[in-house]
CSV table of C-alpha atoms and ligand atoms in Angstrom, one decimal:
chain,number,residue,atom,x,y,z
F,14,MET,CA,-86.6,-57.5,-57.2
F,15,PRO,CA,-88.0,-54.9,-54.3
F,16,ALA,CA,-86.9,-51.7,-53.3
F,17,PRO,CA,-83.9,-52.1,-50.7
F,18,LEU,CA,-86.1,-50.8,-47.4
F,19,ASN,CA,-84.1,-48.5,-45.1
F,20,ALA,CA,-85.0,-51.0,-41.7
F,21,ASP,CA,-82.9,-49.5,-38.9
F,22,LEU,CA,-82.7,-53.0,-36.3
F,23,HIS,CA,-80.4,-51.5,-33.7
F,24,CYS,CA,-80.5,-48.3,-31.7
F,25,HIS,CA,-80.6,-47.3,-27.7
F,26,SER,CA,-83.2,-45.4,-25.8
F,27,ASP,CA,-82.4,-43.9,-22.4
F,28,VAL,CA,-84.4,-47.2,-20.8
F,29,SER,CA,-80.3,-48.7,-21.4
F,30,ASP,CA,-77.2,-46.2,-22.4
F,31,GLY,CA,-78.9,-43.9,-25.2
F,32,THR,CA,-79.6,-40.6,-24.2
F,33,LEU,CA,-83.5,-40.5,-26.3
F,34,SER,CA,-86.9,-41.1,-25.0
F,35,PRO,CA,-88.0,-44.8,-27.0
F,36,GLU,CA,-90.5,-41.9,-28.5
F,37,ALA,CA,-88.3,-39.5,-29.7
F,38,LEU,CA,-86.4,-42.1,-31.2
F,39,ALA,CA,-89.0,-43.5,-33.1
F,40,THR,CA,-90.1,-39.4,-34.1
F,41,ARG,CA,-86.3,-39.5,-35.2
F,42,ALA,CA,-86.4,-42.5,-37.1
F,43,HIS,CA,-89.1,-42.1,-38.9
F,44,ALA,CA,-88.3,-38.4,-39.9
F,45,ASN,CA,-85.2,-40.0,-41.0
F,46,GLY,CA,-86.8,-42.2,-44.1
F,47,VAL,CA,-86.6,-45.4,-41.9
F,48,GLU,CA,-89.0,-47.8,-42.8
F,49,LEU,CA,-89.2,-50.9,-40.6
F,50,TRP,CA,-87.9,-50.0,-36.9
F,51,ALA,CA,-86.5,-51.8,-34.1
F,52,LEU,CA,-85.5,-50.7,-29.9
F,53,THR,CA,-82.7,-52.7,-29.1
F,54,ASP,CA,-81.9,-51.5,-25.6
F,55,HIS,CA,-78.9,-53.6,-24.2
F,56,ASP,CA,-80.6,-56.4,-21.6
F,57,GLU,CA,-83.7,-54.4,-20.4
F,58,LEU,CA,-87.6,-55.0,-22.8
F,59,GLY,CA,-88.6,-51.6,-20.7
F,60,GLY,CA,-88.4,-49.1,-23.6
F,61,LEU,CA,-90.2,-51.5,-25.7
F,62,ALA,CA,-94.2,-51.2,-25.2
F,63,ARG,CA,-93.5,-46.8,-25.8
F,64,ALA,CA,-91.5,-47.7,-28.5
F,65,ARG,CA,-94.6,-49.5,-30.2
F,66,ASP,CA,-96.8,-47.2,-29.6
F,67,ALA,CA,-94.7,-44.5,-30.6
F,68,ALA,CA,-94.2,-46.1,-34.0
F,69,ARG,CA,-97.7,-47.2,-34.5
F,70,ALA,CA,-98.7,-43.9,-34.2
F,71,LEU,CA,-96.5,-42.3,-36.8
F,72,GLY,CA,-97.3,-45.2,-39.1
F,73,LEU,CA,-93.9,-46.9,-38.7
F,74,PRO,CA,-93.5,-50.3,-39.3
F,75,TRP,CA,-91.7,-51.4,-36.2
F,76,LEU,CA,-90.4,-54.8,-34.8
F,77,SER,CA,-89.6,-55.5,-31.0
F,78,GLY,CA,-85.8,-55.8,-30.1
F,79,CYS,CA,-83.1,-55.9,-27.3
F,80,GLU,CA,-79.4,-56.6,-27.4
F,81,ILE,CA,-78.0,-59.2,-25.3
F,82,SER,CA,-74.4,-59.0,-23.6
F,83,VAL,CA,-72.8,-62.5,-23.5
F,84,SER,CA,-69.6,-63.9,-22.4
F,85,PHE,CA,-67.8,-65.9,-25.0
F,86,ALA,CA,-64.0,-67.2,-24.9
F,87,GLY,CA,-63.0,-64.1,-22.8
F,88,GLU,CA,-64.7,-61.6,-24.3
F,89,THR,CA,-67.9,-59.5,-24.8
F,90,VAL,CA,-70.0,-60.5,-27.8
F,91,HIS,CA,-73.8,-58.8,-28.4
F,92,ILE,CA,-76.9,-60.9,-29.1
F,93,VAL,CA,-79.6,-58.7,-30.9
F,94,GLY,CA,-82.8,-60.3,-30.9
F,95,LEU,CA,-85.6,-59.3,-32.6
F,96,GLY,CA,-89.7,-59.8,-33.5
F,97,PHE,CA,-89.6,-62.0,-29.9
F,98,ASP,CA,-92.7,-61.8,-28.1
F,99,ILE,CA,-92.7,-58.8,-25.7
F,100,ASP,CA,-94.3,-60.5,-22.6
F,101,ASP,CA,-92.5,-62.9,-22.9
F,102,ALA,CA,-91.8,-65.1,-18.8
F,103,ALA,CA,-88.5,-66.5,-19.6
F,104,LEU,CA,-86.7,-63.8,-21.6
F,105,ALA,CA,-87.7,-61.0,-19.4
F,106,GLU,CA,-86.4,-63.0,-16.4
F,107,GLY,CA,-83.1,-64.0,-18.6
F,108,LEU,CA,-82.4,-60.5,-19.3
F,109,ALA,CA,-83.4,-59.6,-15.2
F,110,ALA,CA,-80.1,-62.0,-14.5
F,111,THR,CA,-77.8,-60.5,-16.7
F,112,ARG,CA,-78.7,-57.4,-15.7
F,113,GLY,CA,-77.9,-58.1,-12.3
F,114,GLY,CA,-74.7,-57.6,-11.6
F,115,ARG,CA,-74.0,-54.2,-12.9
F,116,GLU,CA,-74.6,-51.7,-10.0
F,117,ARG,CA,-72.1,-54.4,-8.4
F,118,ARG,CA,-69.5,-54.1,-11.1
F,119,ALA,CA,-70.2,-50.3,-11.4
F,120,ARG,CA,-68.4,-50.0,-7.5
F,121,GLU,CA,-65.5,-51.4,-9.0
F,122,MET,CA,-65.2,-49.1,-11.7
F,123,ALA,CA,-65.5,-46.2,-9.8
F,124,ALA,CA,-63.4,-47.7,-6.8
F,125,GLN,CA,-60.1,-48.0,-9.7
F,126,LEU,CA,-61.0,-44.5,-11.5
F,127,ALA,CA,-61.1,-43.0,-7.4
F,128,GLN,CA,-57.7,-44.6,-7.1
F,129,ALA,CA,-56.9,-43.0,-10.9
F,130,GLY,CA,-57.6,-39.9,-9.5
F,131,ILE,CA,-61.5,-39.1,-10.4
F,132,PRO,CA,-63.4,-39.6,-7.4
F,133,ASP,CA,-67.2,-40.0,-7.1
F,134,ALA,CA,-67.4,-41.5,-10.7
F,135,TYR,CA,-70.3,-43.4,-9.4
F,136,GLU,CA,-72.9,-41.2,-8.1
F,137,GLY,CA,-71.6,-39.1,-11.2
F,138,ALA,CA,-72.3,-41.8,-13.7
F,139,LEU,CA,-75.9,-41.9,-12.1
F,140,ARG,CA,-77.0,-38.5,-12.6
F,141,TYR,CA,-76.6,-39.7,-16.5
F,142,VAL,CA,-78.6,-42.8,-15.9
F,143,GLY,CA,-82.3,-43.3,-17.1
F,144,ASN,CA,-82.7,-47.0,-16.0
F,145,PRO,CA,-81.3,-47.5,-12.6
F,146,GLU,CA,-81.2,-51.5,-13.3
F,147,LEU,CA,-78.9,-50.1,-16.4
F,148,ILE,CA,-76.1,-48.4,-15.3
F,149,SER,CA,-73.6,-48.8,-18.0
F,150,ARG,CA,-69.8,-47.7,-19.2
F,151,THR,CA,-71.2,-45.4,-21.3
F,152,HIS,CA,-73.1,-43.5,-18.3
F,153,PHE,CA,-69.4,-43.6,-16.5
F,154,ALA,CA,-68.0,-42.2,-19.9
F,155,ARG,CA,-70.3,-39.2,-20.3
F,156,TYR,CA,-69.6,-38.3,-16.7
F,157,LEU,CA,-65.9,-38.3,-17.3
F,158,VAL,CA,-66.4,-36.1,-20.4
F,159,GLU,CA,-68.2,-34.0,-17.5
F,160,THR,CA,-65.1,-33.9,-15.2
F,161,GLY,CA,-63.2,-32.9,-18.3
F,162,CYS,CA,-60.7,-35.9,-18.3
F,163,CYS,CA,-61.4,-36.5,-21.8
F,164,PRO,CA,-63.1,-34.3,-24.7
F,165,ASP,CA,-65.1,-36.8,-25.6
F,166,THR,CA,-66.7,-40.6,-24.3
F,167,ALA,CA,-64.5,-42.4,-27.5
F,168,SER,CA,-61.5,-41.0,-26.1
F,169,VAL,CA,-62.8,-42.0,-22.7
F,170,PHE,CA,-63.1,-45.9,-24.2
F,171,ARG,CA,-59.1,-45.3,-25.0
F,172,ARG,CA,-58.3,-43.5,-21.9
F,173,TYR,CA,-60.5,-45.8,-19.3
F,174,LEU,CA,-63.4,-48.3,-19.4
F,175,THR,CA,-61.5,-50.7,-21.6
F,176,GLU,CA,-59.2,-53.8,-21.0
F,177,GLY,CA,-56.4,-52.8,-19.3
F,178,LYS,CA,-57.0,-49.4,-18.5
F,179,PRO,CA,-58.4,-47.5,-14.9
F,180,GLY,CA,-62.4,-48.1,-14.5
F,181,PHE,CA,-62.4,-51.7,-16.2
F,182,VAL,CA,-63.9,-54.5,-14.6
F,183,ALA,CA,-64.0,-58.4,-16.0
F,184,HIS,CA,-67.7,-59.1,-16.2
F,185,ARG,CA,-69.3,-62.6,-16.5
F,186,TRP,CA,-72.6,-62.1,-18.6
F,187,ALA,CA,-75.0,-64.2,-20.0
F,188,ALA,CA,-74.0,-67.7,-21.7
F,189,LEU,CA,-74.4,-67.6,-25.5
F,190,ALA,CA,-76.7,-70.9,-25.6
F,191,ASP,CA,-78.7,-68.8,-22.9
F,192,ALA,CA,-78.9,-65.7,-25.2
F,193,VAL,CA,-80.3,-67.6,-28.2
F,194,ARG,CA,-82.6,-69.9,-26.3
F,195,TRP,CA,-84.2,-66.8,-24.6
F,196,ILE,CA,-85.2,-65.2,-28.0
F,197,THR,CA,-85.9,-68.1,-30.4
F,198,GLY,CA,-88.0,-69.6,-27.3
F,199,ALA,CA,-89.6,-66.3,-27.4
F,200,GLY,CA,-90.4,-66.4,-30.7
F,201,GLY,CA,-88.0,-64.4,-32.1
F,202,ILE,CA,-84.5,-64.5,-34.6
F,203,ALA,CA,-81.2,-64.1,-33.3
F,204,VAL,CA,-78.3,-61.9,-34.9
F,205,ILE,CA,-75.0,-61.9,-34.0
F,206,ALA,CA,-74.3,-57.9,-33.0
F,207,HIS,CA,-71.5,-55.8,-34.9
F,208,PRO,CA,-69.3,-58.9,-35.5
F,209,ALA,CA,-66.0,-56.7,-36.7
F,210,ARG,CA,-66.4,-55.3,-33.1
F,211,TYR,CA,-64.6,-58.4,-31.2
F,212,ARG,CA,-60.9,-59.0,-30.4
F,213,PHE,CA,-61.3,-62.7,-31.4
F,214,THR,CA,-58.6,-64.6,-34.0
F,215,PRO,CA,-60.1,-66.6,-37.0
F,216,THR,CA,-60.4,-69.8,-35.0
F,217,GLU,CA,-62.3,-68.3,-32.2
F,218,GLU,CA,-64.4,-66.3,-34.8
F,219,TYR,CA,-65.2,-69.3,-36.7
F,220,ALA,CA,-66.4,-70.8,-33.0
F,221,LEU,CA,-68.6,-68.2,-32.3
F,222,PHE,CA,-70.3,-68.6,-35.7
F,223,SER,CA,-70.4,-72.0,-35.7
F,224,GLU,CA,-71.9,-72.4,-32.2
F,225,PHE,CA,-74.2,-69.5,-32.6
F,226,VAL,CA,-75.9,-71.3,-35.7
F,227,ALA,CA,-75.8,-74.8,-33.4
F,228,HIS,CA,-78.0,-73.0,-30.8
F,229,GLY,CA,-80.4,-71.8,-33.2
F,230,GLY,CA,-79.1,-68.3,-34.0
F,231,ARG,CA,-80.3,-67.6,-37.6
F,232,GLY,CA,-78.8,-63.8,-38.6
F,233,VAL,CA,-75.8,-61.2,-38.5
F,234,GLU,CA,-75.5,-57.6,-38.7
F,235,VAL,CA,-73.7,-57.1,-42.2
F,236,VAL,CA,-73.9,-53.8,-42.3
F,237,THR,CA,-73.6,-51.5,-38.8
F,238,SER,CA,-72.0,-48.1,-38.1
F,239,SER,CA,-69.6,-49.5,-36.8
F,240,HIS,CA,-68.1,-52.0,-40.4
F,241,ASN,CA,-65.7,-50.1,-43.0
F,242,ASP,CA,-66.0,-51.3,-46.3
F,243,ALA,CA,-64.2,-54.0,-46.0
F,244,GLU,CA,-65.1,-55.3,-43.1
F,245,GLN,CA,-68.6,-55.7,-44.8
F,246,LEU,CA,-67.6,-57.9,-47.0
F,247,LYS,CA,-66.4,-60.4,-45.1
F,248,TYR,CA,-69.8,-60.5,-43.0
F,249,ALA,CA,-71.5,-60.8,-46.1
F,250,ALA,CA,-69.3,-64.0,-46.8
F,251,MET,CA,-69.5,-64.7,-44.0
F,252,ALA,CA,-73.0,-65.0,-43.9
F,253,ARG,CA,-73.5,-66.5,-47.5
F,254,GLU,CA,-71.0,-68.8,-45.7
F,255,PHE,CA,-72.9,-69.7,-42.4
F,256,GLY,CA,-76.3,-69.3,-44.2
F,257,LEU,CA,-77.0,-66.8,-42.3
F,258,LEU,CA,-79.8,-64.3,-42.8
F,259,ALA,CA,-78.7,-60.4,-43.1
F,260,SER,CA,-79.3,-57.4,-40.8
F,261,ARG,CA,-79.1,-53.8,-40.9
F,262,GLY,CA,-78.5,-51.1,-37.9
F,263,SER,CA,-77.2,-47.9,-37.2
F,264,ASP,CA,-76.2,-48.4,-32.9
F,265,PHE,CA,-77.3,-44.9,-32.6
F,266,HIS,CA,-76.9,-43.7,-29.0
F,267,ALA,CA,-77.1,-40.0,-29.3
F,268,PRO,CA,-76.8,-37.3,-31.3
F,269,ASP,CA,-74.0,-35.8,-30.1
F,270,GLU,CA,-72.2,-38.8,-29.9
F,271,SER,CA,-72.9,-41.4,-32.5
F,272,ARG,CA,-72.0,-40.7,-36.0
F,273,THR,CA,-74.4,-42.6,-38.0
F,274,ASP,CA,-77.7,-41.2,-37.6
F,275,LEU,CA,-80.8,-43.6,-37.3
F,276,GLY,CA,-81.5,-45.1,-40.8
F,277,ALA,CA,-78.1,-43.6,-42.3
F,278,LEU,CA,-76.3,-46.9,-43.5
F,279,PRO,CA,-76.0,-48.7,-47.1
F,280,SER,CA,-78.3,-50.4,-48.2
F,281,LEU,CA,-77.4,-54.5,-47.7
F,282,PRO,CA,-75.8,-56.4,-50.4
F,283,ALA,CA,-78.3,-57.6,-52.9
F,284,ASP,CA,-77.8,-61.4,-52.9
F,285,LEU,CA,-78.2,-62.0,-48.9
F,286,THR,CA,-81.7,-62.6,-47.9
F,287,PRO,CA,-82.6,-59.7,-45.4
F,288,VAL,CA,-83.6,-60.7,-41.4
F,289,TRP,CA,-86.9,-58.8,-42.2
F,290,ALA,CA,-88.0,-61.1,-44.7
F,291,ALA,CA,-88.2,-64.0,-42.3
F,292,LEU,CA,-90.5,-62.0,-39.4
F,293,GLU,CA,-92.8,-60.4,-41.9
F,294,ASP,CA,-95.9,-61.2,-39.6
F,295,ARG,CA,-94.0,-59.7,-37.0
F,296,VAL,CA,-93.9,-56.7,-38.1
F,297,VAL,CA,-96.7,-54.3,-36.0
F,298,GLY,CA,-98.0,-51.4,-38.4
F,299,ALA,CA,-97.3,-53.1,-42.0
V,1577,AMP,P1,-71.2,-52.3,-21.0
V,1577,AMP,O1,-72.5,-52.9,-21.1
V,1577,AMP,O2,-70.9,-51.3,-19.3
V,1577,AMP,O3,-69.7,-52.9,-20.9
V,1577,AMP,O4,-71.5,-51.1,-22.3
V,1577,AMP,C1,-70.8,-51.0,-23.3
V,1577,AMP,C2,-71.2,-50.2,-24.1
V,1577,AMP,O5,-70.6,-49.1,-23.8
V,1577,AMP,C3,-71.9,-50.0,-25.5
V,1577,AMP,O6,-72.7,-50.9,-25.7
V,1577,AMP,C4,-71.3,-49.2,-26.3
V,1577,AMP,O7,-72.2,-48.4,-26.3
V,1577,AMP,C5,-70.4,-47.9,-25.6
V,1577,AMP,N1,-68.5,-48.6,-25.9
V,1577,AMP,C6,-67.9,-49.4,-25.7
V,1577,AMP,N2,-66.7,-49.1,-25.9
V,1577,AMP,C7,-66.8,-48.3,-26.6
V,1577,AMP,C8,-66.1,-47.2,-27.7
V,1577,AMP,N3,-64.8,-47.8,-27.5
V,1577,AMP,N4,-65.9,-46.1,-27.6
V,1577,AMP,C9,-67.8,-45.8,-28.0
V,1577,AMP,N5,-68.5,-46.2,-26.9
V,1577,AMP,C10,-68.2,-48.0,-26.5
V,1578,MN,MN1,-74.5,-48.9,-25.9
V,1579,MN,MN1,-73.3,-54.1,-29.1
V,1580,MN,MN1,-75.8,-51.6,-29.6
């Protein structure tokens, strides 16, 4: 039986809504004892070559990654892709289209926040953006903390930017079938990210897993920072029921925002097949 691997296959750099560069993340992952690492920026591949080169220089085994925003049953679902060809044209095109509506959405968010008494939020959020194509709610949250209206980003998301609160703008992201097809078409494996975060009825959740598998999706995050023990058990059972590979990732964004650091996670349940067992030939620097 091989020892459990300290794999961290979900985190964000300043190419999306993290605060560290791809190089600083590689250094931090390595220092934390991570043994297999993937950077999974939202809807964007721009940090991957830098992440790969930094990991290679450190002797840290690396997989390509991304996290695609999808709309399913009226909710935003995140699909992580792992081990794909980072030069795949159809994946790049699909992600560019998915990023496309972000600026207009951000301006609408700012207009709502202005009505709620917080002016100039678009300009404020932009100061936190590392990649002009990827303005996200996280950048607004950092600006709202700066204005003093909330003490930290978690409380911003409780009072603003989420459904029914000022600054929430409904948005149509990619279709589930397209996201899975872009990832698998580029030679990668599609994984349902942090499944406990979605507010689905049991029927909707079953539909998500069924349709995901029907489209060729193969994995689910069982161990992630947003799962408590009961949720980890639940999604381990779902992995068994749907025959899915299990993934593990911190979803680390920033040293002062993320409660879980890179690699600081429980092991996967021993009977599940880790997603990296199916990606051995895709690992750079193995
Ligand atoms: P967006 O893609 O612009 O809708 O932003 C989504 C991002 O916002 C997520 O990837 C998280 O980084 C962040 N986020 C969403 N909900 C919360 C929350 N409740 N607390 C902290 N961060 C959140
Ligand atoms: Mn994020
Ligand atoms: Mn996510
Ligand atoms: Mn994430």
